[in-house]
Short mmCIF file of C-alpha atoms and ligand atoms in Angstrom, two decimals:
data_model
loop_
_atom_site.label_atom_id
_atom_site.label_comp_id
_atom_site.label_asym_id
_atom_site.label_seq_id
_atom_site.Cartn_x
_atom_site.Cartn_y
_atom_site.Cartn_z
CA UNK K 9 54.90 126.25 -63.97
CA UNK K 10 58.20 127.85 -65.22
CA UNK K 11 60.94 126.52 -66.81
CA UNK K 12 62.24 122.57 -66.43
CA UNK K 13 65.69 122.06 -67.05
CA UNK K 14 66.61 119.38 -64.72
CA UNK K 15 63.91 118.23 -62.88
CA UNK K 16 62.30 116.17 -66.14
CA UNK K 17 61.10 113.56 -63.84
CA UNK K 18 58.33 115.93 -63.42
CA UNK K 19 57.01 115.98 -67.00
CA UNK K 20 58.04 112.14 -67.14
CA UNK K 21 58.69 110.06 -63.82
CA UNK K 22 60.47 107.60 -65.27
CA UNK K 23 63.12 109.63 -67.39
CA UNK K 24 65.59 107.45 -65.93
CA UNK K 25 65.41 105.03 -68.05
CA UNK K 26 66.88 106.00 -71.49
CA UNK K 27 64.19 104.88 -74.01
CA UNK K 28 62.57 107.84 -71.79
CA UNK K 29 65.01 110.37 -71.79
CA UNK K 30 65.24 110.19 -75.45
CA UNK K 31 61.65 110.36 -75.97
CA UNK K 32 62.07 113.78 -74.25
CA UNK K 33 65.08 114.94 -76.27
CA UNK K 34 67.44 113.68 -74.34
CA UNK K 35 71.12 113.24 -75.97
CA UNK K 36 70.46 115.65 -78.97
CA UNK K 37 72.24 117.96 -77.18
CA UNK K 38 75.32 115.42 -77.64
CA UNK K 39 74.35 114.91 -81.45
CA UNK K 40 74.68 119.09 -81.80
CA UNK K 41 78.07 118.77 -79.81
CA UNK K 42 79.43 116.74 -82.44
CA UNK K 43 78.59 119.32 -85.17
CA UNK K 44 80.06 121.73 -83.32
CA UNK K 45 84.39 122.29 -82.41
CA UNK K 46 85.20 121.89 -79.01
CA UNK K 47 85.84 125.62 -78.84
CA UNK K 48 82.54 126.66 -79.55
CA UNK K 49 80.95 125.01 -76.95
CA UNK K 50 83.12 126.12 -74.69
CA UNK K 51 81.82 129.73 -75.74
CA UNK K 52 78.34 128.59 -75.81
CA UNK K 53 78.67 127.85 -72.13
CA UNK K 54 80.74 130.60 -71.31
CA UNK K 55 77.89 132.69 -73.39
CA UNK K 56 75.32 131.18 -71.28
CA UNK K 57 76.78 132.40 -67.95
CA UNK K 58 76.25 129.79 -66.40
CA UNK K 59 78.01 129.68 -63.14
CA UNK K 60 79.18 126.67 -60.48
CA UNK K 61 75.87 125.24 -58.54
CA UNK K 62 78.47 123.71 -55.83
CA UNK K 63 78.62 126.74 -53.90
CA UNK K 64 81.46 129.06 -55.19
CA UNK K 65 79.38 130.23 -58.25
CA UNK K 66 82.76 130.64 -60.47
CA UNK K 67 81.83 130.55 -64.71
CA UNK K 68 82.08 127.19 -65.98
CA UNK K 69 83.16 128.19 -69.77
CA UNK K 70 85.61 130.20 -68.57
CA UNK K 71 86.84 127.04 -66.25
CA UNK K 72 86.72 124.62 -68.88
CA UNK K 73 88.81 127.25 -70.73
CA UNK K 74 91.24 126.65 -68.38
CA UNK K 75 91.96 123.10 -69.80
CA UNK K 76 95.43 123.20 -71.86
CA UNK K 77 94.57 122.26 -75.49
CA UNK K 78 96.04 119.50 -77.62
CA UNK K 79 96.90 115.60 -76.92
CA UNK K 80 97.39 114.18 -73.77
CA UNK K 81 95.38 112.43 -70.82
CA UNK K 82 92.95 115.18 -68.93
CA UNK K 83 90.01 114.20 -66.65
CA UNK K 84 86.21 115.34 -66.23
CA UNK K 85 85.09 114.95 -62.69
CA UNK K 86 81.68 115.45 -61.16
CA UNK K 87 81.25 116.74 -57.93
CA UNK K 88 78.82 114.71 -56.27
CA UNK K 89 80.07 114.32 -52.86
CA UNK K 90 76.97 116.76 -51.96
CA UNK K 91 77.45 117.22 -47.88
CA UNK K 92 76.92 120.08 -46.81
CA UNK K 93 74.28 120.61 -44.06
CA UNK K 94 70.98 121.51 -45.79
CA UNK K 95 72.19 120.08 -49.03
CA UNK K 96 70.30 117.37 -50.75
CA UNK K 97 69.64 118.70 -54.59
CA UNK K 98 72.22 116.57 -56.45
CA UNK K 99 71.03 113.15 -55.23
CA UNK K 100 67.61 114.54 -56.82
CA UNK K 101 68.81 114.88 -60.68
CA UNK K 102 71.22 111.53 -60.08
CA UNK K 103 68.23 109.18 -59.05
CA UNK K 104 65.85 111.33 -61.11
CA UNK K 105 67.09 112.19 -64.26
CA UNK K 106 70.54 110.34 -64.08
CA UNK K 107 71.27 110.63 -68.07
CA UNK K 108 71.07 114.54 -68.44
CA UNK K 109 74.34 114.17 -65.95
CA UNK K 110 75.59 111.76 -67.96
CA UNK K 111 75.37 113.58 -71.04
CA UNK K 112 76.25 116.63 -69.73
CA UNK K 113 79.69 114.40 -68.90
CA UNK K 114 80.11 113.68 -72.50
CA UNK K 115 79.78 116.50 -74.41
CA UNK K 116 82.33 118.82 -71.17
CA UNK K 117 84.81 115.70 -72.03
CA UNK K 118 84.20 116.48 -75.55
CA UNK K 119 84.85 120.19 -75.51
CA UNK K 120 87.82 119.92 -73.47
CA UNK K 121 89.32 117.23 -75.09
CA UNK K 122 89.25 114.62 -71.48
CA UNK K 123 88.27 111.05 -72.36
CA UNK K 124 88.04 109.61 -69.19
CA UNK K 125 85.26 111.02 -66.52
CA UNK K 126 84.69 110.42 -63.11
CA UNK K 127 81.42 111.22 -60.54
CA UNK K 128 82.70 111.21 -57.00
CA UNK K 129 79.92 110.33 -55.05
CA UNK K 130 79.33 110.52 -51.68
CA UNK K 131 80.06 106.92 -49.31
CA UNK K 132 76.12 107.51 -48.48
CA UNK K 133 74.54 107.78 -51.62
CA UNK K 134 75.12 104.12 -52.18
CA UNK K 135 71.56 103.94 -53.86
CA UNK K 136 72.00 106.79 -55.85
CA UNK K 137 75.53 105.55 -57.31
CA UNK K 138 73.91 102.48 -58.59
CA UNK K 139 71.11 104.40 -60.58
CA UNK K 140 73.25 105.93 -62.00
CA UNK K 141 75.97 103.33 -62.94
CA UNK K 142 72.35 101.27 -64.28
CA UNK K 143 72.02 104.83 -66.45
CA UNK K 144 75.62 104.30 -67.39
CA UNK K 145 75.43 100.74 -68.73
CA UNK K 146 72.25 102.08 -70.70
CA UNK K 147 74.57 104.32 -72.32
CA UNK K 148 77.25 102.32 -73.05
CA UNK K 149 74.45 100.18 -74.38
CA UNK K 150 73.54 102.45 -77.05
CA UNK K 151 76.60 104.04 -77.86
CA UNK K 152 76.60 107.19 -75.48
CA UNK K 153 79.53 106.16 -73.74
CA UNK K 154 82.84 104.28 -74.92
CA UNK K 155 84.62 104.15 -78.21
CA UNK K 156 83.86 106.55 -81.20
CA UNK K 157 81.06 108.01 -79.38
CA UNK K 158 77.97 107.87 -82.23
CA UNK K 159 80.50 107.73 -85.35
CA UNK K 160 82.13 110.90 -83.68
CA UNK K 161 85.86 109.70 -83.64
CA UNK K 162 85.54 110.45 -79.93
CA UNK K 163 85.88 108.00 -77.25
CA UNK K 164 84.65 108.71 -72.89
CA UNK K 165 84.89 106.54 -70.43
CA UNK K 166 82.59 107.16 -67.12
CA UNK K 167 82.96 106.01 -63.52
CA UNK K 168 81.08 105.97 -60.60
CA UNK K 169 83.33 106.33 -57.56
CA UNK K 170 82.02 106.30 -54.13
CA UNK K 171 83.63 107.83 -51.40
CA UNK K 172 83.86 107.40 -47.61
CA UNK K 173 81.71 109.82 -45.91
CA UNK K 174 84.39 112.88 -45.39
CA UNK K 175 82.63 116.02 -45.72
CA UNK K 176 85.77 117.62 -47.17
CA UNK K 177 85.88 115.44 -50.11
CA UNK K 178 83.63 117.55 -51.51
CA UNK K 179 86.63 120.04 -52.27
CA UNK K 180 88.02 119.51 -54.80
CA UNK K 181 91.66 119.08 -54.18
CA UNK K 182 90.60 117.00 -51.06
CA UNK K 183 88.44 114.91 -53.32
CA UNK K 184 91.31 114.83 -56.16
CA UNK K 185 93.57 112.87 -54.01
CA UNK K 186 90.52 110.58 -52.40
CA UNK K 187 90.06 109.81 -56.15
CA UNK K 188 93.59 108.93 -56.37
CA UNK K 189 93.33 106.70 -53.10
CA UNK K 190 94.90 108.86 -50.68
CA UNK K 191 93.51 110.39 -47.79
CA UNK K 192 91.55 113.20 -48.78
CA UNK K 193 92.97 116.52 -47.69
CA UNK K 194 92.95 119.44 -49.53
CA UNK K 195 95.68 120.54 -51.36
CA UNK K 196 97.13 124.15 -51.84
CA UNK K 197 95.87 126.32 -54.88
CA UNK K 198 97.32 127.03 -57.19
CA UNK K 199 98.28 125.10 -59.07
CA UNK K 200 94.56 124.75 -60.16
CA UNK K 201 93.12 121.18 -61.16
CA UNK K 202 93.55 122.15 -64.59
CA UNK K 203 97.02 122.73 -64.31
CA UNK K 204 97.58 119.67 -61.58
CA UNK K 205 94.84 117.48 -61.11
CA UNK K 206 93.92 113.88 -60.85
CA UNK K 207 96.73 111.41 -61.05
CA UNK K 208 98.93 115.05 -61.88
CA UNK K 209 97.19 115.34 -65.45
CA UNK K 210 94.69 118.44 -66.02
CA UNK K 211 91.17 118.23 -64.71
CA UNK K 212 88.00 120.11 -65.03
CA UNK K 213 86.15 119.47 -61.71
CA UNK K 214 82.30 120.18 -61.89
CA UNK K 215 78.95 120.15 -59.64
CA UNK K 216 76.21 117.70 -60.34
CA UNK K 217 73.73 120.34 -60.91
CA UNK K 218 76.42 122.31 -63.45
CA UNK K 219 77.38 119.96 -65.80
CA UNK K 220 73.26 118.65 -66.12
CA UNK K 221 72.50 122.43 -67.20
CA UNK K 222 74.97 121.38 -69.80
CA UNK K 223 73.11 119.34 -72.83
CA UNK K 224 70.05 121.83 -72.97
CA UNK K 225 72.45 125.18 -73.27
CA UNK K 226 73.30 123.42 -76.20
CA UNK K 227 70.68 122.29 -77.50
CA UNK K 228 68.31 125.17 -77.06
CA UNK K 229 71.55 127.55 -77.01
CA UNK K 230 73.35 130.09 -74.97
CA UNK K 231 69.93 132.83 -75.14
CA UNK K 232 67.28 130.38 -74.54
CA UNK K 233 69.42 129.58 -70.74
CA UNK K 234 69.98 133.63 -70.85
CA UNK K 235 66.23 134.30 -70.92
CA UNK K 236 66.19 132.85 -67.36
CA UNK K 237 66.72 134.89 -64.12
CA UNK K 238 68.32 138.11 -63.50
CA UNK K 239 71.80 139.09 -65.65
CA UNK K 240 74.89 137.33 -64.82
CA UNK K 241 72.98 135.03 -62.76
CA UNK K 242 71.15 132.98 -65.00
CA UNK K 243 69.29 129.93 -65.47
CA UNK K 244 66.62 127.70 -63.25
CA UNK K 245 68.25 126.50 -59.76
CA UNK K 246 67.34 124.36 -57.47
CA UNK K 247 66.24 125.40 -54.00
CA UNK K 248 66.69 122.17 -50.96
CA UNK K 249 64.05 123.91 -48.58
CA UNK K 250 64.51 122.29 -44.62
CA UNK K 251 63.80 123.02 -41.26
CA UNK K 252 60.72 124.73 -39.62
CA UNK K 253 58.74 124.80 -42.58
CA UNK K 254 55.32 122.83 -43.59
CA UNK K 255 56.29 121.07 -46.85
CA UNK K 256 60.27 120.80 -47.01
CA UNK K 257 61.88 119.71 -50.17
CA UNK K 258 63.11 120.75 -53.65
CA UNK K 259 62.26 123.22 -55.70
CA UNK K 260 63.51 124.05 -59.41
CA UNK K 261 62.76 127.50 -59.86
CA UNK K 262 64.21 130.62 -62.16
CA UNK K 263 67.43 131.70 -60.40
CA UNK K 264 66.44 134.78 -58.03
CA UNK K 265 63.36 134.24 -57.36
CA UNK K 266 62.75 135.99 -53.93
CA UNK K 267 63.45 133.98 -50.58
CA UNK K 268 59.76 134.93 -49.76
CA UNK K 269 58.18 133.25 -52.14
CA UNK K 270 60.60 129.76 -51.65
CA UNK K 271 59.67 129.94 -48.28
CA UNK K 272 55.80 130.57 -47.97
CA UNK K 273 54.54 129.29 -51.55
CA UNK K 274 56.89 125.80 -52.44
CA UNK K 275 57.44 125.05 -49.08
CA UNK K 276 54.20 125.98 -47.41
CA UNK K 277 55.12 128.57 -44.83
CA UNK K 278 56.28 127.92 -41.38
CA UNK K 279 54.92 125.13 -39.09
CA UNK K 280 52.13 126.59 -36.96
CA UNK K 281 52.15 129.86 -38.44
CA UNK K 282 55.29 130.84 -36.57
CA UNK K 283 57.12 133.68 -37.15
CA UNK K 284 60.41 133.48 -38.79
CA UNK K 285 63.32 133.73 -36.74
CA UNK K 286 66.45 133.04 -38.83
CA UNK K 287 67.33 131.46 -42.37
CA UNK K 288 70.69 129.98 -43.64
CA UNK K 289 70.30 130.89 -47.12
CA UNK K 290 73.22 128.53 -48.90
CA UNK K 291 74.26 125.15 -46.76
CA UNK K 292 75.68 125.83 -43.83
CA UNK K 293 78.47 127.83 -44.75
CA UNK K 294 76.13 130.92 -45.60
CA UNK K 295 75.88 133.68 -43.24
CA UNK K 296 72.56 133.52 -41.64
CA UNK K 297 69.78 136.11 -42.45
CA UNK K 298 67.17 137.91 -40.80
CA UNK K 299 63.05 138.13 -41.85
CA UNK K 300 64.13 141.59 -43.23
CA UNK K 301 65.91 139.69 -45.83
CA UNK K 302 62.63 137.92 -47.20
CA UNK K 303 62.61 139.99 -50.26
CA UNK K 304 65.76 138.97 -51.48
CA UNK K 305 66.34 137.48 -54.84
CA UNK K 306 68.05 134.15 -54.23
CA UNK K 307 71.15 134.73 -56.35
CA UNK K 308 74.74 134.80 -56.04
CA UNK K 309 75.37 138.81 -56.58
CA UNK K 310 71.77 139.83 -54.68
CA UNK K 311 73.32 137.44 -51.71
CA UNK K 312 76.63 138.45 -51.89
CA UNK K 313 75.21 142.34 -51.80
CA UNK K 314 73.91 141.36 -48.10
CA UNK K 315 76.77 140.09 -46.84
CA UNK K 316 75.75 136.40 -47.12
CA UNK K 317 75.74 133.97 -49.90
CA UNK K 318 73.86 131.72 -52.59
CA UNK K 319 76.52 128.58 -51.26
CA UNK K 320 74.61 125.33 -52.90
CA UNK K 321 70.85 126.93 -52.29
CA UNK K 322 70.20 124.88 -49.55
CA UNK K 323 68.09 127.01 -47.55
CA UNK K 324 67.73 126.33 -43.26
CA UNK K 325 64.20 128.11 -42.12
CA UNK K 326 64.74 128.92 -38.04
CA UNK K 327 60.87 129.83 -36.64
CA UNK K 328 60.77 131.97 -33.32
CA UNK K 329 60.84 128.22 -31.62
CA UNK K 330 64.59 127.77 -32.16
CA UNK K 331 67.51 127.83 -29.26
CA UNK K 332 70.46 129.35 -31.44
CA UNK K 333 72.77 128.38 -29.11
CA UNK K 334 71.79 124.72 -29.66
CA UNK K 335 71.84 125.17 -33.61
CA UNK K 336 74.88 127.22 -34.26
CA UNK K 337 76.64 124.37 -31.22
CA UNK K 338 75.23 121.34 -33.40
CA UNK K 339 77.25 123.37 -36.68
CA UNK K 340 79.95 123.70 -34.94
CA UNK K 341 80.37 119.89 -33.78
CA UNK K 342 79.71 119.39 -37.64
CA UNK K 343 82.53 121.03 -38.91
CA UNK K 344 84.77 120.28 -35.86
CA UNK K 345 84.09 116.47 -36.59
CA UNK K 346 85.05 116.94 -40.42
CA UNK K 347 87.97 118.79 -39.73
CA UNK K 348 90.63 117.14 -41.99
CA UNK K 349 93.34 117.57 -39.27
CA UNK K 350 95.95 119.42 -41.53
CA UNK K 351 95.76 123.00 -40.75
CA UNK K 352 96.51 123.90 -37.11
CA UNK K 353 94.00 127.31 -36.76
CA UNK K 354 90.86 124.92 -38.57
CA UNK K 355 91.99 121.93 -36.81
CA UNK K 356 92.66 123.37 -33.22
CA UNK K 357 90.12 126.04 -33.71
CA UNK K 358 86.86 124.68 -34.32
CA UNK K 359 87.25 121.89 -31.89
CA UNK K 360 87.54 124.73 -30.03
CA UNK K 361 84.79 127.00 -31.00
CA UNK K 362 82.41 123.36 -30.51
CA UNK K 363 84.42 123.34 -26.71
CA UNK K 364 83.13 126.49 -25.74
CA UNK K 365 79.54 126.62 -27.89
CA UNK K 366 78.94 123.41 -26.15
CA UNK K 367 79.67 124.77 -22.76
CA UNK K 368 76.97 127.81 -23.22
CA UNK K 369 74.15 125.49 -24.49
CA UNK K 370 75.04 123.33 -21.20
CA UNK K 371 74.46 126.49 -19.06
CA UNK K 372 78.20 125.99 -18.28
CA UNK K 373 79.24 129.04 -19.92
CA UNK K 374 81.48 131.68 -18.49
CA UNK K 375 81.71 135.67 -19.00
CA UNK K 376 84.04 136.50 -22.03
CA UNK K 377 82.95 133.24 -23.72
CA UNK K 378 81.36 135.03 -26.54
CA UNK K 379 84.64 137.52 -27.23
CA UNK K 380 86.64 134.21 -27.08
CA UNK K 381 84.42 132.85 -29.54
CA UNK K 382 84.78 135.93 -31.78
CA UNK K 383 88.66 135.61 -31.69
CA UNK K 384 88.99 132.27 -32.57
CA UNK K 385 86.99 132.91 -35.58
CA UNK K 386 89.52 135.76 -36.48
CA UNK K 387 92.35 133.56 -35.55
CA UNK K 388 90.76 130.62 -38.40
CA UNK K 389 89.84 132.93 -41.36
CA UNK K 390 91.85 132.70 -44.13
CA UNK K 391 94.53 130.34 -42.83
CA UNK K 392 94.21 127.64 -44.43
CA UNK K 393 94.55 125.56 -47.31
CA UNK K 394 90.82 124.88 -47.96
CA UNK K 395 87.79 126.73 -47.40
CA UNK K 396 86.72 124.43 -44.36
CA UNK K 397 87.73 126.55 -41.52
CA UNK K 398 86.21 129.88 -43.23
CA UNK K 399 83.10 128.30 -43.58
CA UNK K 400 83.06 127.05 -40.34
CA UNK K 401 83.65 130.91 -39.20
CA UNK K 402 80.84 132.00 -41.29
CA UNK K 403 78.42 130.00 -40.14
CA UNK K 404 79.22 130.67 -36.54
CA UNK K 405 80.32 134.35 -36.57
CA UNK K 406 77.38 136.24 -37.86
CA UNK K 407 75.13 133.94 -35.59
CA UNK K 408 76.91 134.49 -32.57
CA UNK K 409 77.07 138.62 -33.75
CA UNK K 410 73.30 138.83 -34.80
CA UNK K 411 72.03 136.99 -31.97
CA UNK K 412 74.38 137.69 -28.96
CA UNK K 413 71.54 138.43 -26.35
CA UNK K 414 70.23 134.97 -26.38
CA UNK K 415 73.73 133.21 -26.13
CA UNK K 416 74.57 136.15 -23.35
CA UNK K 417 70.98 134.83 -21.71
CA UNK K 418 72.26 131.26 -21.44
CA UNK K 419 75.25 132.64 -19.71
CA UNK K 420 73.92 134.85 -17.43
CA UNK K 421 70.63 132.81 -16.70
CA UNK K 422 71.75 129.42 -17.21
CA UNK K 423 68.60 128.62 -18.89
CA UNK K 424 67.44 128.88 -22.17
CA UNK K 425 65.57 132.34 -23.62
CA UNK K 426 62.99 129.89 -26.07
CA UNK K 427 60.12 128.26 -24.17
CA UNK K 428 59.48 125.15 -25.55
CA UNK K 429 61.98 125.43 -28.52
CA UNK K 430 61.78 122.58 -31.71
CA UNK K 431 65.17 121.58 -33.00
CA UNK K 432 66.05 122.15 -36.38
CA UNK K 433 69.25 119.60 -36.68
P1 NAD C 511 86.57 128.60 -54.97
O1 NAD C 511 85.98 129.95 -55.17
O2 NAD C 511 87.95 128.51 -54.42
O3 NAD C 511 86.63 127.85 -56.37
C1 NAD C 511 85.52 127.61 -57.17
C2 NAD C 511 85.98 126.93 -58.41
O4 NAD C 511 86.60 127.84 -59.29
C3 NAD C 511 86.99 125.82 -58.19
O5 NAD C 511 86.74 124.76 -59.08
C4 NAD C 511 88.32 126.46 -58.51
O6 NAD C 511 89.28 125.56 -59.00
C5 NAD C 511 87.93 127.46 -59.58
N1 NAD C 511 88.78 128.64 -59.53
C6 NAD C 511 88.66 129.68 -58.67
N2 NAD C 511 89.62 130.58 -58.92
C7 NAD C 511 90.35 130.11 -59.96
C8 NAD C 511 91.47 130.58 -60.68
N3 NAD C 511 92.05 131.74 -60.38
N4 NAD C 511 91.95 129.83 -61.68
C9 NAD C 511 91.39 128.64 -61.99
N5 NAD C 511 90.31 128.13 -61.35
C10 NAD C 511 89.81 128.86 -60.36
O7 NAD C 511 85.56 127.78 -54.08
P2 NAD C 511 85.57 126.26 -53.62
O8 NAD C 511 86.48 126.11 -52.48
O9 NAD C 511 85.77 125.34 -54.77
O10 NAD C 511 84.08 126.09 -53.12
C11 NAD C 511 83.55 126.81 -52.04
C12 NAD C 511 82.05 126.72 -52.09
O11 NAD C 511 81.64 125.37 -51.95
C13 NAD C 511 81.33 127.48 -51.00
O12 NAD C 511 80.53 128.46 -51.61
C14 NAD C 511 80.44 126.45 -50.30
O13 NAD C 511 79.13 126.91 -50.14
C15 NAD C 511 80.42 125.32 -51.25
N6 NAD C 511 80.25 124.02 -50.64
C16 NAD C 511 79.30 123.21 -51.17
C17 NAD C 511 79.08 121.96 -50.64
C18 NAD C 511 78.00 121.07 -51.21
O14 NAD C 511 77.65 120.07 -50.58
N7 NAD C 511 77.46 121.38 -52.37
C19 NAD C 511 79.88 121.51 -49.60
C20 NAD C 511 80.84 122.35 -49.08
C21 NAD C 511 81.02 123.62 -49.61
#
């Protein structure tokens, strides 16, 4: 089995509960924080490399870094308004293993001097949020959380905060002002949440899966997380495996290991022996590969290098049985319907894109439907204030570019080119 660093519910299922997690050296990573200045952890975790599990894969030390020094009211948040189609490792480590989060909190609002911390949780992770605020009392209980923080002279406060079910919460500006009880829309950056973040004060905002890498990297130390997976990429990750496949689900594994491998030895090959058609390798913001891609390593430069990306590592497996037209059309309604309203090209333009997807996969489509589609997509990319519209673009460009014929067939033919196709959303 290689390396555990998050998933400890599988050397102990019941490392929620803290008598547990301590058994397994849980919060000693805290203990070393507190012999160490703030500044060196910081350059332990920049040391590490390790990089953002939300999507964007940017270096956490070198964002903490970011946090202005000295007195004054700055926040910790965590990411864990997980959405994005395919996505479903966060809830895993929050139910699971609830206090390595929770320490990881402590010891980022420790090295960047925030004593307040926040985990923005996703309106349908009710369940989750109270494990985890059931983890938090147990801290608070024995002195992990609150006032003078084990004799440390440092005091953290932690939250649970649930929001409402908007997909574009999960950026962070968007979910900034949620947290601050306004409507969440993104807002323009810079300034960057360290500069201007919650309640205008600076703020560090983190993914679930980040900040839990946090209390082993120190207390096994910057080379021990090094020694895992290729250079510059480094560390375990974990893989949400869905769609056609036999035995869909989770997967902590070293960072890069090959797509191949993810596929046909944790999650069991596809259903019925089927030949693979298509994979999303990242949520559904990641520009859909081919089977020639198999051999990839699933990391952020190997993906980048083909055009596509790493995203959360929520990987979508297609089989020869699905209708693209219906899966890229089901996207599209998915990002139409969180549209956030604000920008006119994301707002007007994937409504529109849905329009005239939906059209095609109801054998309604006309000639020039596809070039339409195309130009839209240029007409969205880059112009807007958050990342939503560009991910809806690269989701549905590359699809509608790699597999043209068969939306072209449903024009043409009004029919579909899959006999007897199996859905995948
Ligand atoms: P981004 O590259 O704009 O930023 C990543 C992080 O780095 C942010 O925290 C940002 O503040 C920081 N950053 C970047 N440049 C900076 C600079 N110059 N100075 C200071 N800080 C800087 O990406 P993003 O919009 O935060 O995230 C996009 C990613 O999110 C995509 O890869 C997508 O796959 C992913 N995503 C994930 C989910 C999910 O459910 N996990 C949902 C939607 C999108």
């Amino acid at each position: 089995m290689s390396e555990i660093v998050l998933f400890k519910h599988l050397i102990d299922p019941e490392v929620r509960n803290i008598e547990n997690y301590i058994k397994l050296g849980g919060y000693e990573g805290l203990k070393k924080a507190f012999t160490m200045q703030p500044d060196d952890i910081i350059e332990e975790v920049k040391r590490s490399n390790l990089r953002g599990r939300g999507g964007a894969g940017f270096p956490t030390g070198l964002k903490w870094s970011f946090m202005p020094k000295g007195e004054g009211q700055k926040y910790f948040v965590c990411n864990a308004d997980e959405g994005e189609p395919g996505t479903f490792k966060d809830r895993y480590i929050m139910s699971e293993n609830p206090h390595q989060l929770i320490e990881g909190m402590v010891i980022g609002g420790y090295a960047m001097g925030a004593t307040v911390g926040y985990i923005y949780i996703r309106g349908e992770f009710e369940f989750v949020a109270k494990i985890l605020q059931k983890a938090i009392d147990e801290a608070y209980e024995k002195g992990f959380l609150g006032k003078n923080i084990l004799n440390s002279g440092f005091d953290f406060d932690l939250y649970v905060h649930l929001g409402a079910g908007a997909y574009v919460c999960g950026e962070e500006t968007g979910l900034i002002n949620s947290l601050e009880g306004k409507p969440g829309q993104p807002r323009l950056k810079p300034p960057f949440p360290a500069q201007y973040g919650v309640f205008g004060k600076p703020t560090t905002v983190n993914n679930v899966e980040t900040i839990a890498c946090v209390p082993d990297i120190i207390k096994k130390g910057a080379d021990w997380f090094l020694s895992i997976g290729p250079e510059k990429n480094n560390g375990t990750k974990i893989y949400a495996v869905s769609g056609h496949v036999n035995n869909p689900g989770v997967f902590e594994l070293p960072m890069g290991t090959p797509l191949r491998e993810i596929i046909y030895e944790h999650a069991g090959g596809i259903v019925g022996g089927k030949k693979l058609k298509a994979v999303i390798p990242g949520g559904s913001s990641a520009p859909v590969l081919g089977p020639e891609h198999l051999d990839i390593p699933m990391d952020f430069d190997s993906l980048k290098k083909v055009g596509s990306m790493l995203g959360s590592g929520a990987i979508i497996v297609m089989s020869e049985d699905t209708c693209m037209v219906e899966a890229f059309t089901r996207l599209a309604k998915f990002y139409a319907h969180e549209s956030c309203g604000q920008c006119t090209p994301c707002r007007e333009g994937t409504a529109w894109l849905y329009k005239i997807l939906k059209r095609i996969e109801d054998r309604e489509g006309k000639k020039g439907d596809i070039d339409l589609i195309l130009d839209i997509c240029g007409k969205i990319m880059g112009r807007t204030i958050c990342p939503l519209g560009d991910a809806a673009v690269m989701c549905i460009k590359p699809a509608v570019e790699r597999f043209r014929d068969e939306f072209e067939y449903h024009i043409e033919h009004k029919k579909c080119m899959v006999e007897n196709k199996i859905p995948i959303f």
